[in-house]
Every structure is written in structure tokens, then in C-alpha cells.
mmCIF file of C-alpha atoms in Angstrom:
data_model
loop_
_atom_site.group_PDB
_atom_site.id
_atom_site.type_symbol
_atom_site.label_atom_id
_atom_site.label_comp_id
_atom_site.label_asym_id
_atom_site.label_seq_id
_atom_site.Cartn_x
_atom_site.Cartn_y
_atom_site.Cartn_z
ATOM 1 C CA UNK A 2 -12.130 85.233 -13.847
ATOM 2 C CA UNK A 3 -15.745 85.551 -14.110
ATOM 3 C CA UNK A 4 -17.219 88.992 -15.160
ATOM 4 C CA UNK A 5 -20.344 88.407 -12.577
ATOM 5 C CA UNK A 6 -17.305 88.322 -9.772
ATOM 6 C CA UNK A 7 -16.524 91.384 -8.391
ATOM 7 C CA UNK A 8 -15.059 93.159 -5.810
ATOM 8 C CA UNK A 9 -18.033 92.844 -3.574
ATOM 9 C CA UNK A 10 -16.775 89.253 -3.431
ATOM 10 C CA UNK A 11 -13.486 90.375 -1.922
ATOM 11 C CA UNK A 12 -11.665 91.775 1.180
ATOM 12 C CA UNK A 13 -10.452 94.729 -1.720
ATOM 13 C CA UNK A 14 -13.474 96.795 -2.234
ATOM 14 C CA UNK A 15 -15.626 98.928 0.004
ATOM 15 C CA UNK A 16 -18.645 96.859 -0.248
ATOM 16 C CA UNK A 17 -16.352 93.905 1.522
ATOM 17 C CA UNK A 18 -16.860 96.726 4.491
ATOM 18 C CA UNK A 19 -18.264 94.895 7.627
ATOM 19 C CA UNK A 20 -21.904 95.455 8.335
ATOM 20 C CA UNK A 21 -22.915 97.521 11.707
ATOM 21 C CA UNK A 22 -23.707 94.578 13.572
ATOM 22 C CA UNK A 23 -20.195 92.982 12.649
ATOM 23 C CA UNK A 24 -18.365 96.828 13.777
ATOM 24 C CA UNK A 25 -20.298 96.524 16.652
ATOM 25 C CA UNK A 26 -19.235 92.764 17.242
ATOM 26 C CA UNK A 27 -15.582 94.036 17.073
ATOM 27 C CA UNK A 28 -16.094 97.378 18.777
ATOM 28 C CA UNK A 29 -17.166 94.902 22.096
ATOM 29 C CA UNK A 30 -14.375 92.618 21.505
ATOM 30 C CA UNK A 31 -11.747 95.201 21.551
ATOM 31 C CA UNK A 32 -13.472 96.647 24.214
ATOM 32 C CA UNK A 33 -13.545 93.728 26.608
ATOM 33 C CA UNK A 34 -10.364 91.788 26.890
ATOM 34 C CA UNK A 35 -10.827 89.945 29.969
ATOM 35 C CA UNK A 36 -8.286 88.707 32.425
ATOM 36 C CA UNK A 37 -6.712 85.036 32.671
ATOM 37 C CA UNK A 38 -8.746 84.918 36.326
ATOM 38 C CA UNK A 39 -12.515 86.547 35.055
ATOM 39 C CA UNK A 40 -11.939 83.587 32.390
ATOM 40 C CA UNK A 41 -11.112 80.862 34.497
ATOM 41 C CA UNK A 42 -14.140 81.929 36.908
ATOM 42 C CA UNK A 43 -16.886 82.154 33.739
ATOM 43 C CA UNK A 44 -14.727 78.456 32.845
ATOM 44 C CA UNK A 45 -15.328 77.130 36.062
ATOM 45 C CA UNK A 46 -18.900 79.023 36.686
ATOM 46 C CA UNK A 47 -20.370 77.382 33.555
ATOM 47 C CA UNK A 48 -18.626 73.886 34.186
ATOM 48 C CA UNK A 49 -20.198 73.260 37.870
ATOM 49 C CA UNK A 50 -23.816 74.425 36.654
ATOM 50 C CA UNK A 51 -23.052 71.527 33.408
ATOM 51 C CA UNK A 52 -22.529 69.358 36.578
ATOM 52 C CA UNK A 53 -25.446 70.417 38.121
ATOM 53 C CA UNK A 54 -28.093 70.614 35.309
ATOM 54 C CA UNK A 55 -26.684 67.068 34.249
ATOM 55 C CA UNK A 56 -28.399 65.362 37.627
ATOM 56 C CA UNK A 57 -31.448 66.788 36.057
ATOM 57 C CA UNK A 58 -31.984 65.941 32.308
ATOM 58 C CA UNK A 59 -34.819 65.421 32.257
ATOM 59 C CA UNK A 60 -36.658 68.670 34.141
ATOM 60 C CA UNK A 61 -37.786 71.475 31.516
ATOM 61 C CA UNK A 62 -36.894 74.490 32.030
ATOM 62 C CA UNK A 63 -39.567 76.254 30.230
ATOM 63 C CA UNK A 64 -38.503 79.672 30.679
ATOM 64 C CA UNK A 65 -35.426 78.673 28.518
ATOM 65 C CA UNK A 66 -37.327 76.127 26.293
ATOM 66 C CA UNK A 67 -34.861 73.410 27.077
ATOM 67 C CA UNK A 68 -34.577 69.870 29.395
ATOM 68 C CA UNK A 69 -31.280 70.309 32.006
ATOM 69 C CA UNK A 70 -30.006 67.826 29.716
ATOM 70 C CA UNK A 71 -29.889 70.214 26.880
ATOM 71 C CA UNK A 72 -28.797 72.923 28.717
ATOM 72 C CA UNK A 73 -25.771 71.024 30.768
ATOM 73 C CA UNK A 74 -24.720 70.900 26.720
ATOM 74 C CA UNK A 75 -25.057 74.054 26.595
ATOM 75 C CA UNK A 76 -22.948 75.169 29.793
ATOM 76 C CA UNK A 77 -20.640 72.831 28.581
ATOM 77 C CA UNK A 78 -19.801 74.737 25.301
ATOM 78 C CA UNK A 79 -19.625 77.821 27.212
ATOM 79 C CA UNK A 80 -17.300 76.554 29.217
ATOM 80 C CA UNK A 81 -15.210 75.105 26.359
ATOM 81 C CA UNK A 82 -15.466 79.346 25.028
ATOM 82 C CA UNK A 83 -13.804 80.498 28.167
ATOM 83 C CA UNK A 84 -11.253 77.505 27.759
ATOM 84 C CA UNK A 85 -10.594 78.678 24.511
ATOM 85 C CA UNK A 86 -10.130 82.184 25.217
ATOM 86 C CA UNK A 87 -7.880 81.320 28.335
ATOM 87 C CA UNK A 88 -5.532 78.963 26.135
ATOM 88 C CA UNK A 89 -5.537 81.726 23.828
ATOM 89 C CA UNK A 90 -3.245 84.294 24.990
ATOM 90 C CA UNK A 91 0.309 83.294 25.852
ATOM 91 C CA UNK A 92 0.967 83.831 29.467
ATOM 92 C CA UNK A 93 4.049 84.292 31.387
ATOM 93 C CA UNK A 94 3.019 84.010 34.866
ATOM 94 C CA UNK A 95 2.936 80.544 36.612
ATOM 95 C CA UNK A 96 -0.266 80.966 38.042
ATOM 96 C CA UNK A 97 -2.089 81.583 34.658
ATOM 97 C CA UNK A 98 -0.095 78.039 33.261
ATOM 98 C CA UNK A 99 -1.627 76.669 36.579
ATOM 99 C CA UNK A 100 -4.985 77.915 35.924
ATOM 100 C CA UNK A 101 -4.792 76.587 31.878
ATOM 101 C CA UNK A 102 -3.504 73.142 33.437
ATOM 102 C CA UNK A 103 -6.027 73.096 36.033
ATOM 103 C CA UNK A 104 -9.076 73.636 33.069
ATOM 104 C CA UNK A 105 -7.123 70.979 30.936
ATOM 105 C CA UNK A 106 -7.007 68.237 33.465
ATOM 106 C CA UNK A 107 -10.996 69.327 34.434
ATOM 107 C CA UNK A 108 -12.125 68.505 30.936
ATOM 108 C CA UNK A 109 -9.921 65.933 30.203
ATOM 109 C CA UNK A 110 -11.782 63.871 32.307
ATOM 110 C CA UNK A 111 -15.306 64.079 30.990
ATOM 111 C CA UNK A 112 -16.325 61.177 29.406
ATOM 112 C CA UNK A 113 -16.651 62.078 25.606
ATOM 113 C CA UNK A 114 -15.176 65.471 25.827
ATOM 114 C CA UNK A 115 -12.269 64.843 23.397
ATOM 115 C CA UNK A 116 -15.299 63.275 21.282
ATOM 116 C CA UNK A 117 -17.099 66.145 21.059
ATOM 117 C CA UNK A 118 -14.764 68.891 20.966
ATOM 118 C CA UNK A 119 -11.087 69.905 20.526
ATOM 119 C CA UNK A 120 -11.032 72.178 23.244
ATOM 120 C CA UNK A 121 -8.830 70.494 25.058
ATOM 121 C CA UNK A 122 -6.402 69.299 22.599
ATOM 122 C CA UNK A 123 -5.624 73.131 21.884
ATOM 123 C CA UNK A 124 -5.675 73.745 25.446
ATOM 124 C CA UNK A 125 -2.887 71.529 25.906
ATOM 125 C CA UNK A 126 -1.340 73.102 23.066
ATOM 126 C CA UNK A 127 -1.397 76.424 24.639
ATOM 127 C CA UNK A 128 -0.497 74.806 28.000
ATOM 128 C CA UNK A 129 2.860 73.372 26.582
ATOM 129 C CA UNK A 130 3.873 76.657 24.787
ATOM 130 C CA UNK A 131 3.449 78.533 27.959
ATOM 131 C CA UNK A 132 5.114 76.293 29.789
ATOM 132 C CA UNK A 133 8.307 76.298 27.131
ATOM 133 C CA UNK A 134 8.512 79.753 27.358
ATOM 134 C CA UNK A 135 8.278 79.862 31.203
ATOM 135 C CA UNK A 136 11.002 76.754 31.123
ATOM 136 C CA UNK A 137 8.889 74.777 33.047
ATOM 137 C CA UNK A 138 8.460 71.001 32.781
ATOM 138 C CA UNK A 139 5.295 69.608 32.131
ATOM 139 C CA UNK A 140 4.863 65.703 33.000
ATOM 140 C CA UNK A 141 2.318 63.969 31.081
ATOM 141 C CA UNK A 142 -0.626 61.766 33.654
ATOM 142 C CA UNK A 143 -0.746 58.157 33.034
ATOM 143 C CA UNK A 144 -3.204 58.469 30.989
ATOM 144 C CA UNK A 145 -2.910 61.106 28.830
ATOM 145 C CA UNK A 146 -6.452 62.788 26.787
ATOM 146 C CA UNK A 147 -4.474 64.509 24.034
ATOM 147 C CA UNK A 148 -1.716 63.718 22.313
ATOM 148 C CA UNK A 149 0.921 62.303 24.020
ATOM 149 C CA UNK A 150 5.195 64.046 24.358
#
């Protein structure tokens, strides 16, 4: 090893310490854990206004600095955050699997999606898991977006 490294490089000294503004990052997240349905409602909030701002790419929103094309993008990856944070937690009610199939199947079917993000693919991850551990059967669509059983 290098005598310039030290442990101010590494997880093993006190300098590795997080800043303030990373403790207060983690303060909020353990502070906030949000449930399967406040997720699928921020998922499905941010997914209709993509929808929406998409019929109007081209209208600037100047208080925001962006076209609605840009900001449909935007919505877009905030709803692929709360699709995310959904498949993240294992679940074993039904209704939560039916809420992480219903986001899967939703995004699936943009055009590009899969292209642009693997969102989905570890939704369906997280989908299948669940649905292992809840012994219930998944059938794969005719056309699948992920990978296929």
C-alpha cells in the first residue's frame, strides 16, 4: 500500500464518518418507512401526470424551467423510485403482490421502458419472490417484458 492512503480513504477511521447532510439523509430515511399502499399511490400519482405532461411536450413550464416533455421524464423516474421502493420489501400479503404486479404490468407496457430502465426487470424479481413465498402461481402474459420462467 501507498503511504499517501490512509484511513480517511476507508470505512475504518473516523474521518470515513458521514457528513451532516448524509446523517441527516439517513436520520429521514429511518424515519419515514412508508407503506406498500402510500407507495403504490406516489407510483401511480407520478405515472398518470407522465401521461398527462406527455400530451404536452412541447409547453414550458417556466416556473420549473422545463418543456412537459422533459418533465413527463421526469415523473417517469419518480415513478420508477416508488416502484423500486415497493419491489423492495418482501411482502406477505396478497394484496401488496397484487399491487407490485399491477405496477409491473403498468410499466411493462411503455414503449422503451425496459430500454431505459431496469425497474421493471427487478420488479418482477421482487414480484416472483413474493409470490414463492406466498405459494402463489404466477403465469407469465404472452408477451412477456422481462425475462421469461
Amino acid at each position: 500500500m501507498d503511504d499517501e492512503m490512509t484511513t480517511k480513504n476507508f470505512a475504518g477511521g473516523n474521518e470515513a464518518l458521514p457528513e451532516d447532510s448524509e446523517m441527516r439523509l439517513y436520520a429521514r430515511a429511518y424515519a419515514s418507512p412508508q407503506s406498500a399502499d402510500a407507495l403504490f399511490l406516489k407510483w401511480e400519482t407520478a405515472h398518470a401526470h407522465a401521461m398527462l405532461l406527455d400530451e404536452l411536450p412541447e409547453r414550458v413550464f417556466s416556473d420549473h424551467g422545463l418543456n412537459g416533455r422533459q418533465l413527463a421524464e421526469g415523473a417517469r423516474i419518480a415513478a420508477r423510485r416508488m416502484a423500486l421502493l415497493m419491489a423492495e420489501a418482501p411482502t406477505t400479503l396478497r394484496e401488496v403482490l397484487a399491487l407490485k404486479v399491477h405496477i409491473y404490468e403498468t410499466m411493462g407496457q411503455i414503449e422503451g421502458e425496459v430500454a431505459r430502465s431496469h425497474a421493471v426487470i427487478m420488479l418482477e424479481a421482487a414480484m416472483k419472490a413474493d409470490a414463492e413465498h406466498l405459494n402463489v402461481v404466477l403465469l407469465p402474459l404472452d408477451q412477456p417484458f422481462g425475462r421469461t420462467q
